[in-house]
Short mmCIF file of C-alpha atoms in Angstrom, two decimals:
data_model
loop_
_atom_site.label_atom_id
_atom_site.label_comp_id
_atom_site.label_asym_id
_atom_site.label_seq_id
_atom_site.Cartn_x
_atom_site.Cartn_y
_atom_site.Cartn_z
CA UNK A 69 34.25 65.05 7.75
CA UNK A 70 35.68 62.78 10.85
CA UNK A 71 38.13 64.34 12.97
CA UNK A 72 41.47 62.51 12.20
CA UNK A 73 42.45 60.77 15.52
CA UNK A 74 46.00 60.79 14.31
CA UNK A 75 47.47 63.51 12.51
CA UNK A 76 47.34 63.77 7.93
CA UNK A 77 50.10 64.23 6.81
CA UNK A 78 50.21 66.10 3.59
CA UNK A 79 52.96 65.69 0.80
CA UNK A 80 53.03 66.99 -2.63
CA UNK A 81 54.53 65.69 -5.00
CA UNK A 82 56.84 68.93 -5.81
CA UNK A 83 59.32 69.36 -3.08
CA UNK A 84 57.01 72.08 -1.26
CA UNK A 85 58.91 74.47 1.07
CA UNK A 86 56.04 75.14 3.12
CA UNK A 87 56.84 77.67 5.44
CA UNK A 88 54.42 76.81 8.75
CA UNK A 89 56.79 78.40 11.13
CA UNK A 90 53.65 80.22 13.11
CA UNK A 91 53.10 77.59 16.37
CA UNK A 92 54.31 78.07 19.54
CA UNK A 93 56.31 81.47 18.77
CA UNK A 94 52.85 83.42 17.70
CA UNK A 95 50.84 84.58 20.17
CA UNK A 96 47.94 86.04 18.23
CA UNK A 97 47.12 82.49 17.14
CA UNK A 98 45.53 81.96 20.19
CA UNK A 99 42.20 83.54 19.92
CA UNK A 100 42.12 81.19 16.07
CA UNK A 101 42.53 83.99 13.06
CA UNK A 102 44.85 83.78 10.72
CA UNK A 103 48.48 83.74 11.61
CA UNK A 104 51.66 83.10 9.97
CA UNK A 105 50.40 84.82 7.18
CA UNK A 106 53.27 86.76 7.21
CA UNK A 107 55.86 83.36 7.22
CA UNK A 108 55.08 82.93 3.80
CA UNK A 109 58.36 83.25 2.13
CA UNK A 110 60.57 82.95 4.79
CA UNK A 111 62.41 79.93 4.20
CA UNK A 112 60.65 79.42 1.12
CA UNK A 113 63.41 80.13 -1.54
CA UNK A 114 63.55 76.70 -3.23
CA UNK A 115 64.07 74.90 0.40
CA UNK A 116 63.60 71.33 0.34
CA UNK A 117 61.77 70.81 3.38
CA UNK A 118 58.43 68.61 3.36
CA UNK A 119 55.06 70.18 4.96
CA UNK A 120 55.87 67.51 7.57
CA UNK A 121 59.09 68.43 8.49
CA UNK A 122 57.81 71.84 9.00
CA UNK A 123 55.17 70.98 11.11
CA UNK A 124 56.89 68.45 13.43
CA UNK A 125 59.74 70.50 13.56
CA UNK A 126 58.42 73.47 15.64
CA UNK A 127 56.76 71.48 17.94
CA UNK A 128 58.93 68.79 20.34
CA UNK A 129 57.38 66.46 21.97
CA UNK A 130 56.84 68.72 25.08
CA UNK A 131 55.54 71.69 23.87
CA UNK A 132 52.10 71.86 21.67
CA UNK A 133 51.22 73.51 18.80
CA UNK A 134 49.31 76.35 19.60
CA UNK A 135 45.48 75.93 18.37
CA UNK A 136 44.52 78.10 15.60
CA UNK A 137 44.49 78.04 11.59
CA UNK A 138 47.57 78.47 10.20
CA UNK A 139 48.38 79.46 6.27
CA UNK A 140 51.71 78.99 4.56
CA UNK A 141 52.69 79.60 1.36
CA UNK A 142 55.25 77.54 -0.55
CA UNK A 143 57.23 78.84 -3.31
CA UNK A 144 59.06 76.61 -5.95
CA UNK A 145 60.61 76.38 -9.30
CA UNK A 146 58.86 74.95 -12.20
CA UNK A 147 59.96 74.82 -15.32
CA UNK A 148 57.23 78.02 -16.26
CA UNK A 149 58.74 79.78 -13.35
CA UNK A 150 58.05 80.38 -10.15
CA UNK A 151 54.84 79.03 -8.28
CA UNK A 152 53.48 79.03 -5.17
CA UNK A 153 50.97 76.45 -3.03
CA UNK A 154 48.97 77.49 0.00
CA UNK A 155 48.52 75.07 2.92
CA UNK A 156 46.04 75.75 5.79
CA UNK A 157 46.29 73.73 8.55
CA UNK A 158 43.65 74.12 11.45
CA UNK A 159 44.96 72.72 14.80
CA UNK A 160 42.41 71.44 17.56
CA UNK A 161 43.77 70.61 20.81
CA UNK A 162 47.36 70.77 19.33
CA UNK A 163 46.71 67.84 16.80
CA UNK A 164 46.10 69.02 13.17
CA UNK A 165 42.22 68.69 12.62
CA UNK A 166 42.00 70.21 9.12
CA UNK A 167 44.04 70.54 6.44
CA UNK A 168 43.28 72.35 3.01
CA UNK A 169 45.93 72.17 0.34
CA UNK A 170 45.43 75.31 -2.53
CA UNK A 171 46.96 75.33 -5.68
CA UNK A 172 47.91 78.97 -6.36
CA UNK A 173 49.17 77.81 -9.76
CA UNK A 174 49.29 80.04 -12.98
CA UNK A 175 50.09 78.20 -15.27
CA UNK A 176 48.00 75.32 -16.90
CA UNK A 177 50.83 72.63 -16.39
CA UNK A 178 51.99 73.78 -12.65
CA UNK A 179 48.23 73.38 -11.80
CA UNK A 180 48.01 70.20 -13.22
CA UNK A 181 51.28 68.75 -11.58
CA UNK A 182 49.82 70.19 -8.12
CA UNK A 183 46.52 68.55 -8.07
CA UNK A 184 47.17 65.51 -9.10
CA UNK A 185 50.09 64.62 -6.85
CA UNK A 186 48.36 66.29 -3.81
CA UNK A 187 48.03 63.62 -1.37
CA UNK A 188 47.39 62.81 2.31
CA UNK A 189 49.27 59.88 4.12
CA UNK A 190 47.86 58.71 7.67
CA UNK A 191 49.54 56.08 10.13
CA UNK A 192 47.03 53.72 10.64
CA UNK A 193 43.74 53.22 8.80
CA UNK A 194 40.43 53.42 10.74
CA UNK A 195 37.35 50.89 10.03
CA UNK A 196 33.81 52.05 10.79
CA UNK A 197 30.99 49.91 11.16
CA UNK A 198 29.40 50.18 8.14
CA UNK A 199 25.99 50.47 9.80
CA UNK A 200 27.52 53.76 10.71
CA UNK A 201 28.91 54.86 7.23
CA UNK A 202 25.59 55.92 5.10
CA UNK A 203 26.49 53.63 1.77
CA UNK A 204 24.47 52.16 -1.31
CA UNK A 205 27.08 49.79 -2.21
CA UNK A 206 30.65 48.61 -1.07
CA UNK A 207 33.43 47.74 -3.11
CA UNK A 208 36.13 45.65 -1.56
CA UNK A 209 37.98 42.85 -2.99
CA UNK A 210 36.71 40.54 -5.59
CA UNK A 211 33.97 38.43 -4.02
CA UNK A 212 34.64 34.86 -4.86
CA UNK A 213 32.16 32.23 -5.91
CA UNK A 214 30.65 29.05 -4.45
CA UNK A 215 33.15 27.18 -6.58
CA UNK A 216 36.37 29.17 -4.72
CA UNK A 217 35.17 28.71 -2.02
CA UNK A 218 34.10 24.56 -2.01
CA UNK A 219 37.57 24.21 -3.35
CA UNK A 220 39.73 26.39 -0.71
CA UNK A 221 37.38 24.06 2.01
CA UNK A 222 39.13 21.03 0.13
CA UNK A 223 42.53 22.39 0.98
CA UNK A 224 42.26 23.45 4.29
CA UNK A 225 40.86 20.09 4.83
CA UNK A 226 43.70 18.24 3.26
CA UNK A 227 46.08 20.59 5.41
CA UNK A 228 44.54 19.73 8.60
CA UNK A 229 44.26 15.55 7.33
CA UNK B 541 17.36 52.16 -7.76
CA UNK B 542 14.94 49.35 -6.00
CA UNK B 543 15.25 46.65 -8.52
CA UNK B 544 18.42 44.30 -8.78
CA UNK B 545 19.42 41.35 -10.67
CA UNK B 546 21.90 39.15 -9.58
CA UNK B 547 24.36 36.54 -11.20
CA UNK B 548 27.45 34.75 -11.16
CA UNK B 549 30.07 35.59 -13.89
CA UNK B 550 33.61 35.16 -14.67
CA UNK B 551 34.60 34.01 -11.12
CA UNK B 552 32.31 36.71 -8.92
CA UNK B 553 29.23 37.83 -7.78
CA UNK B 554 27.11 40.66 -10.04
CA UNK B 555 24.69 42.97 -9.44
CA UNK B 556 22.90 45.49 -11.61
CA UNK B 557 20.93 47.98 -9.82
CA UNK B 558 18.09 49.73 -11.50
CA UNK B 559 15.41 52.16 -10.82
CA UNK B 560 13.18 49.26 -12.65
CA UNK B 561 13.24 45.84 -13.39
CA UNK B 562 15.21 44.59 -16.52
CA UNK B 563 13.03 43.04 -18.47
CA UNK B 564 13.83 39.19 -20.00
CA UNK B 565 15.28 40.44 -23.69
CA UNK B 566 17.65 42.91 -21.85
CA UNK B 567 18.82 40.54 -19.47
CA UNK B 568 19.08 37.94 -22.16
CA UNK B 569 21.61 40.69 -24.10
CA UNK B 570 23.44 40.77 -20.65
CA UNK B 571 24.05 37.67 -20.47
CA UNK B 572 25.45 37.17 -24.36
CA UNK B 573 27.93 40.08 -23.61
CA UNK B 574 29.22 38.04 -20.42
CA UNK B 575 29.03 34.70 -22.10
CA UNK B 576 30.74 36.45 -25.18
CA UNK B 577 33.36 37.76 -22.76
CA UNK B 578 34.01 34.62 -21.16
CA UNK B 579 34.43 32.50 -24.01
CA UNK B 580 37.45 35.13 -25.50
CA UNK B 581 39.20 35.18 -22.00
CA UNK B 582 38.53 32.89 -19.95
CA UNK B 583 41.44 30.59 -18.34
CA UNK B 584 39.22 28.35 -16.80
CA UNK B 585 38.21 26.79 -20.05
CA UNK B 586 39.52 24.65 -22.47
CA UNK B 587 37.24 26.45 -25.67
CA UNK B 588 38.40 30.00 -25.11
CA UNK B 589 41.00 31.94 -26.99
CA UNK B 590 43.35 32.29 -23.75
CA UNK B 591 43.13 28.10 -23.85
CA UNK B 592 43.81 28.26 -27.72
CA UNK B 593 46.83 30.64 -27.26
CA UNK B 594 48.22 28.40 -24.73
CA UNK B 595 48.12 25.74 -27.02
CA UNK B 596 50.09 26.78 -30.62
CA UNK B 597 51.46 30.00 -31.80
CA UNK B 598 49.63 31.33 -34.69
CA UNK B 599 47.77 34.76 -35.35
CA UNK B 600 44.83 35.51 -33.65
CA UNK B 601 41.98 37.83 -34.11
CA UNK B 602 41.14 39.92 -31.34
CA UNK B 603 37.60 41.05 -30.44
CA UNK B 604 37.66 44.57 -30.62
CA UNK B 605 37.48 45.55 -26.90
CA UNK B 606 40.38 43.06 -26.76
CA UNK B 607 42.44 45.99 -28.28
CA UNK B 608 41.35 48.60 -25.74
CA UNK B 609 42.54 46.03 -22.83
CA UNK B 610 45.97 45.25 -24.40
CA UNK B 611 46.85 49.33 -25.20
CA UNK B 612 45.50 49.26 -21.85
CA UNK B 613 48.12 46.84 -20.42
CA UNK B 614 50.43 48.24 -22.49
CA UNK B 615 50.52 51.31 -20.61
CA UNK B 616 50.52 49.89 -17.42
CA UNK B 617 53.38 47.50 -18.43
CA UNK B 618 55.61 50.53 -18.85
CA UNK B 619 54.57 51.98 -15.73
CA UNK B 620 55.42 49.55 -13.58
CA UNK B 621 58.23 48.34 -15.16
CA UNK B 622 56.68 45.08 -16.22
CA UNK B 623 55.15 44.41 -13.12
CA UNK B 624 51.34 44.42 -14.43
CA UNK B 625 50.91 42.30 -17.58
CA UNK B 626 48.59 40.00 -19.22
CA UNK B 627 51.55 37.11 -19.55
CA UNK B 628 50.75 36.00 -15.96
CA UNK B 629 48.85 33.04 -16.57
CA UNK B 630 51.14 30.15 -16.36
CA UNK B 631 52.37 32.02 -12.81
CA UNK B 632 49.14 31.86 -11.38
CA UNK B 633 48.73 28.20 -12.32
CA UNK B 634 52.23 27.49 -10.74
CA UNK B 635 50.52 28.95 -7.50
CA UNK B 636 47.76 27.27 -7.43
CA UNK B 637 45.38 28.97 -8.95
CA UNK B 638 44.61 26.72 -11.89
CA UNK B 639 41.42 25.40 -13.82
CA UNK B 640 40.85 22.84 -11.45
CA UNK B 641 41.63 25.35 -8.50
CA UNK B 642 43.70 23.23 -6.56
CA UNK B 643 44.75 25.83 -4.58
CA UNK B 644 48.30 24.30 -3.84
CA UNK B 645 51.10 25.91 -5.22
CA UNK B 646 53.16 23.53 -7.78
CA UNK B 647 56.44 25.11 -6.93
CA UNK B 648 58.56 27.98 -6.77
CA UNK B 649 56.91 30.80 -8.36
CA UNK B 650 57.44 31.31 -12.09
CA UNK B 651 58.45 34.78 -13.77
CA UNK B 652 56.18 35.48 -16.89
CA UNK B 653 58.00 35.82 -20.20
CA UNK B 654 57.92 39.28 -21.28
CA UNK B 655 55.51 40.45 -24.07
CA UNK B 656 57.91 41.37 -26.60
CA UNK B 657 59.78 37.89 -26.15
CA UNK B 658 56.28 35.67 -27.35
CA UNK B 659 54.23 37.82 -28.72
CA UNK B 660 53.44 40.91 -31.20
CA UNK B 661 50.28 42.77 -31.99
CA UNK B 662 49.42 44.26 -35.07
CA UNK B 663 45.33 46.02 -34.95
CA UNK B 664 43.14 43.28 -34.29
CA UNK B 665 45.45 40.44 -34.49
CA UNK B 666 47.47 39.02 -32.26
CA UNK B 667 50.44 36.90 -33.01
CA UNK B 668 51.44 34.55 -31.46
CA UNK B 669 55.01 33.33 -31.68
CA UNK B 670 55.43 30.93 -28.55
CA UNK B 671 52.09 29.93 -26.77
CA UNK B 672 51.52 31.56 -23.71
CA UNK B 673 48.73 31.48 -21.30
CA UNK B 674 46.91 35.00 -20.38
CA UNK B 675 45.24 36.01 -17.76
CA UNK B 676 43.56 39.54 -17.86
CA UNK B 677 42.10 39.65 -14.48
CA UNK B 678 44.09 42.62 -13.92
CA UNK B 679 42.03 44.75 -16.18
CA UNK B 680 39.14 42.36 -17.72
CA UNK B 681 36.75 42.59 -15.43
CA UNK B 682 36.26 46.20 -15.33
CA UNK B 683 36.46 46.27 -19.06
CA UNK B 684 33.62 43.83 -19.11
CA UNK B 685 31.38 46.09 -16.09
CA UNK B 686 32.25 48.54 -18.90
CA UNK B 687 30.68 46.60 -21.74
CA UNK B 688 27.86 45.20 -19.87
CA UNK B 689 26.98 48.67 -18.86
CA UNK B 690 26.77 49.92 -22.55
CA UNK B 691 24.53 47.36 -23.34
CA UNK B 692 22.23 48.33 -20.74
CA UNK B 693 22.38 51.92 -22.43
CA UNK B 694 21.72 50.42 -25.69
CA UNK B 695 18.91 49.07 -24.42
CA UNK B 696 18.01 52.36 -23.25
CA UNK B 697 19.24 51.62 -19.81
CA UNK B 698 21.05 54.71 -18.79
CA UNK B 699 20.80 54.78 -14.65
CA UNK B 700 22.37 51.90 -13.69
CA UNK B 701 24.92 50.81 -11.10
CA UNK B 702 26.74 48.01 -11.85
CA UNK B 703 28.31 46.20 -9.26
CA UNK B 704 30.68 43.45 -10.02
CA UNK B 705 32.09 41.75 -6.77
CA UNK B 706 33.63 45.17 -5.38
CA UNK B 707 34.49 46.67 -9.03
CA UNK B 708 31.25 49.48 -8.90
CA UNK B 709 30.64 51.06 -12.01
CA UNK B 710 27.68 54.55 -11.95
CA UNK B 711 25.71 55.84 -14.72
CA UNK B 712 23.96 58.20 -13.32
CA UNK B 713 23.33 60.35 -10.17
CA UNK B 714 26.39 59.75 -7.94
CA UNK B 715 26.05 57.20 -5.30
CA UNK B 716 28.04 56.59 -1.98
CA UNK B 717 30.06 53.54 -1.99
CA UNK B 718 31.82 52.17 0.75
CA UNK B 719 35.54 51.46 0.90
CA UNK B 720 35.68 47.67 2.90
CA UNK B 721 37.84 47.31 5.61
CA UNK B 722 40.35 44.57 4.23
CA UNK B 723 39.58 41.39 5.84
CA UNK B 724 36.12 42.38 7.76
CA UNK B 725 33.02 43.22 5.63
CA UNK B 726 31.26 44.89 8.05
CA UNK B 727 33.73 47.92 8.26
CA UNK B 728 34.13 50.65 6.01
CA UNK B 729 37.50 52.12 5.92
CA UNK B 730 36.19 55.33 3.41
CA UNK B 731 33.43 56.24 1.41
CA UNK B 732 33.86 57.60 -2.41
CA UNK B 733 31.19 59.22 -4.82
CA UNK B 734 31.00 58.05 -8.03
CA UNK B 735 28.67 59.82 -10.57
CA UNK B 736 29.38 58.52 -14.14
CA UNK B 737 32.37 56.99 -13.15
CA UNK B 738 33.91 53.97 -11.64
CA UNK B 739 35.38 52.66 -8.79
CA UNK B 740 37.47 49.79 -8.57
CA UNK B 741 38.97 47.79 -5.42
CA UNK B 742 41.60 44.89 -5.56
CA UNK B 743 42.57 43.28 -2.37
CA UNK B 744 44.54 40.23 -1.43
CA UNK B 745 42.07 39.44 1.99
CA UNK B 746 39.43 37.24 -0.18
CA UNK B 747 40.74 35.86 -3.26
CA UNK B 748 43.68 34.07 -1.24
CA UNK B 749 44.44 30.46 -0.30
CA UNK B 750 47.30 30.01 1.52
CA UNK B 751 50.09 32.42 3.74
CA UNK B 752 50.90 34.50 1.46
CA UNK B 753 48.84 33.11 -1.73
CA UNK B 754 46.96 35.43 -3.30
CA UNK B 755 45.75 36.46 -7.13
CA UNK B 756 48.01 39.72 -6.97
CA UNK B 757 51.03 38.50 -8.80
CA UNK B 758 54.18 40.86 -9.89
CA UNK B 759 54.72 39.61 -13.27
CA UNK B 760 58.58 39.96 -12.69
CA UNK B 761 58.64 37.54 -9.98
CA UNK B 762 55.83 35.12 -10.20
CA UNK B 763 55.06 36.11 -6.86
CA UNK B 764 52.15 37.16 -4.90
CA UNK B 765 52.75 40.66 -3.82
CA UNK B 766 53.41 41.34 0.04
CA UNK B 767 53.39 45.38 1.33
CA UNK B 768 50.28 46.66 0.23
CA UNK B 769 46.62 45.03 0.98
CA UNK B 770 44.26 46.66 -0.75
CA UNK B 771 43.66 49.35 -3.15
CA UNK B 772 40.73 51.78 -4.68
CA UNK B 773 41.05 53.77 -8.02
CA UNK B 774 38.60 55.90 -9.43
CA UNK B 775 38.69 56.59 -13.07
CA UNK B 776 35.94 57.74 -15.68
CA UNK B 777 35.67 53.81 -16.50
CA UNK B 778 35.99 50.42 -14.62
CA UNK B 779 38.63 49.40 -17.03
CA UNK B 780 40.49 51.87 -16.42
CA UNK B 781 39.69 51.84 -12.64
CA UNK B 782 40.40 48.00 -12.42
CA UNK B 783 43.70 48.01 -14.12
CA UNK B 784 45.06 51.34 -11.82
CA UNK B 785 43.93 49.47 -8.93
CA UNK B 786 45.99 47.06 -9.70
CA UNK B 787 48.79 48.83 -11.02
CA UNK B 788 48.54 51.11 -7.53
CA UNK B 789 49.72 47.65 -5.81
CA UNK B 790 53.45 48.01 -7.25
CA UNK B 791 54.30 52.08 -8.17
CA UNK B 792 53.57 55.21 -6.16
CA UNK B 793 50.72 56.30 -7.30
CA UNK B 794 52.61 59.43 -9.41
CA UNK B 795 53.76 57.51 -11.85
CA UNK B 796 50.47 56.60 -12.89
CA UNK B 797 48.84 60.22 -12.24
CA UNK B 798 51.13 61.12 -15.36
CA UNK B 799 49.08 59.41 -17.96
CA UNK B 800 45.67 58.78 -16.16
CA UNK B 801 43.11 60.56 -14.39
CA UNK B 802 42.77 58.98 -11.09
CA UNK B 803 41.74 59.29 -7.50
CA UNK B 804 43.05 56.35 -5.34
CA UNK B 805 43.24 54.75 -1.81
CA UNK B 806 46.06 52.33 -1.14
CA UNK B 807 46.48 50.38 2.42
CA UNK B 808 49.54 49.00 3.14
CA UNK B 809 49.68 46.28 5.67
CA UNK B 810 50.90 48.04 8.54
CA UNK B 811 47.76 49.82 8.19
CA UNK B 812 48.82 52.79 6.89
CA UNK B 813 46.78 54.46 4.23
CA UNK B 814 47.70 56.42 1.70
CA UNK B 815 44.76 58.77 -0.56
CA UNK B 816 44.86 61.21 -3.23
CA UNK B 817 43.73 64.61 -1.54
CA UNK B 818 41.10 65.11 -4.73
CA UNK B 819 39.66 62.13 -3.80
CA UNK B 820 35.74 62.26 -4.23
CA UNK B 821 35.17 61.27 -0.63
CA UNK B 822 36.97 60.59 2.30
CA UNK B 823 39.14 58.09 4.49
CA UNK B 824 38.54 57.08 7.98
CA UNK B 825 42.29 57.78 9.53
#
């Protein structure tokens, strides 16, 4: 897995009150166990903060996130009750390197509703050559044929004309 | 899989990759399914059912993966609140992209009519009350990567990877396939394994002509679509893959997670990219 240069973001698609308040504060995050273990539930009763907000919001723009792995739980509602989610986030050199998201769901329909909206946003897309990437095959967009292509020539000639 | 064959069909480039060389009957079925396809679908014909449909209302019998496609769109209709449908012919033609593929738009872009205004299904048959001109592009192609893939397996071809112009369907062990950077080929922005499955890309950086002018059309409008670039669906078959990959270009992705199993990549043209977390694979960000 490729180190993110720029930071996932992860959202689900229940409003997640993910409760990451370890950074700065917790000093036994330094030497990388566990921490914040104990955050879970603080904050977490039905709040409708994003796992974004509660990242960013601990750390301004002069003072780093302390390295380490960090777990919160998130607690919500569901119709079947309550639920919870666990996020781990592992920060590197006060960026977010890794990022696990963990269903803790009970019940059938809460665990479908949390994988399948799970998802990871990122600011700006990276290419690789692909004489790096190990493929068999690529799939892009639609290769055209001979014919496309003959007839777009014809109308970037006529545009230039 | 060291053999391939290689062909032009409906508009792209195939390739079916094998672990040995299809022999000249099998191909020869191949072929007939594509030609068969073709000859129900195809807009760039005047002998095809589309072109016949065009012409005069009447009722029309549907082949019977025709029926799949159509429940298909169906579904996709509703979830993108008419965005995706099959009624986008005569819209593409007002672009430019016409039988003779002149490439020029004709004029301002032209809504489709809506399903329920022209036309009614009922099983197999489709009727017709006002001709309209179809275009399944959305969805067709994986539904034929689909098709020609089961006739390999009737043939007793069962580890195969068909590759048609970026729509990649597996049966068989999985297989890494790269995610192309929109607009440069020789970048991957992801990699995906698909094992008996299928993963579909749709992307406005080829199939365009013009600023703007490209095959991704929002039925609504008539209009090319503009914010995102490219997508990637996985789904346990092309026709299925195709059509979400599509779909993925005008609702969040949620709305179609409801009803389908899907992975998906979706690049917007800022750059930003956008991935389901149980995404076989992953996404250079």
């Amino acid at each position: 897995m490729t180190t993110p240069r720029t930071p996932a973001l992860a959202l689900a698609g229940l409003t997640l009150a993910a409760a990451l308040t370890g950074c700065a504060a917790d000093a036994t995050a330094a030497d990388g166990t566990t921490a914040a273990g104990g955050a879970a539930g603080t904050g977490a009763a039905g709040a409708q903060g994003d796992a974004s907000g509660a990242v960013g919001s601990s750390a301004s723009p002069t003072s780093r996130i302390v390295d380490g792995t960090y777990v919160g739980v998130g607690i919500y509602s569901s119709p079947a009750g309550k639920e919870s989610i666990e996020v781990t986030l592992t920060v590197d050199e006060g960026i977010v390197a890794a990022m696990d998201v963990a269903p803790q769901a009970t019940n059938p329909t809460s665990q479908t509703f949390q994988s399948d909206f799970a998802s990871a946003i990122s600011a700006q897309v990276v290419g690789i050559p692909l004489e790096d990437v190990d493929v068999d095959v690529v799939a892009g967009a639609s290769l055209t044929t001979q014919a496309f292509e003959s007839a777009l020539e014809s109308v970037l000639a006529d545009a230039r004309a | 899989m060291r053999a391939r064959e290689s062909f032009d069909a409906i508009g792209t480039r195939w390739t079916l990759r094998t672990p040995a060389p299809l022999d000249g009957g099998v191909l020869a079925r191949v072929h007939a399914c594509v030609a068969a396809y073709d000859a129900v679908w195809s807009r760039f014909r005047p002998d095809s059912l589309v072109a016949r449909i065009a012409a005069a209302p009447g009722v029309y019998a549907l082949p019977a993966h025709g029926v799949a496609l159509l429940d298909l769109y169906d579904v996709l209709d509703e979830r993108t609140g008419g965005a995706v449908s099959p009624l986008v012919g005569r819209s593409l033609e007002r672009l430019g992209y016409d039988p003779g593929l002149t490439l020029v738009p004709a004029g301002p872009p032209v809504p489709a009519p809506r399903a329920a205004d022209v036309l009614a299904r009922d099983g197999d048959r489709l009727v017709v009350h006002e001709p309209v001109l179809l275009d399944v592009g959305a969805a067709g192609k994986g539904q034929l990567v689909d098709l020609v893939a089961a006739e390999l397996a009737a043939c007793g071809v069962d580890d195969v990877l068909v590759d048609a112009g970026g729509d990649v369907l597996r049966h068989g062990a999985p297989v890494r396939v790269g995610l192309q950077q929109p607009g440069d080929a020789s970048r991957a922005v992801g990699v995906v394994e698909v094992g008996d499955a299928a993963v579909c890309g749709s992307g406005v950086d080829r199939r365009t002509w013009g600023d703007g002018l490209h095959h991704v059309v929002d039925a609504r409008t008539g209009a090319p679509t503009r914010d995102v670039v490219a997508t990637w669906a996985v789904a346990p078959t092309a026709m299925v893959a195709d059509g979400l990959a599509t779909a993925l270009f005008f609702v969040d992705p949620e709305r179609l997670q409801v009803r389908f199993d899907l992975e998906y990549v979706r690049i917007h043209a800022d750059g930003r990219v956008h991935w389901s977390l149980g995404l076989p694979g992953e996404v250079f960000a």
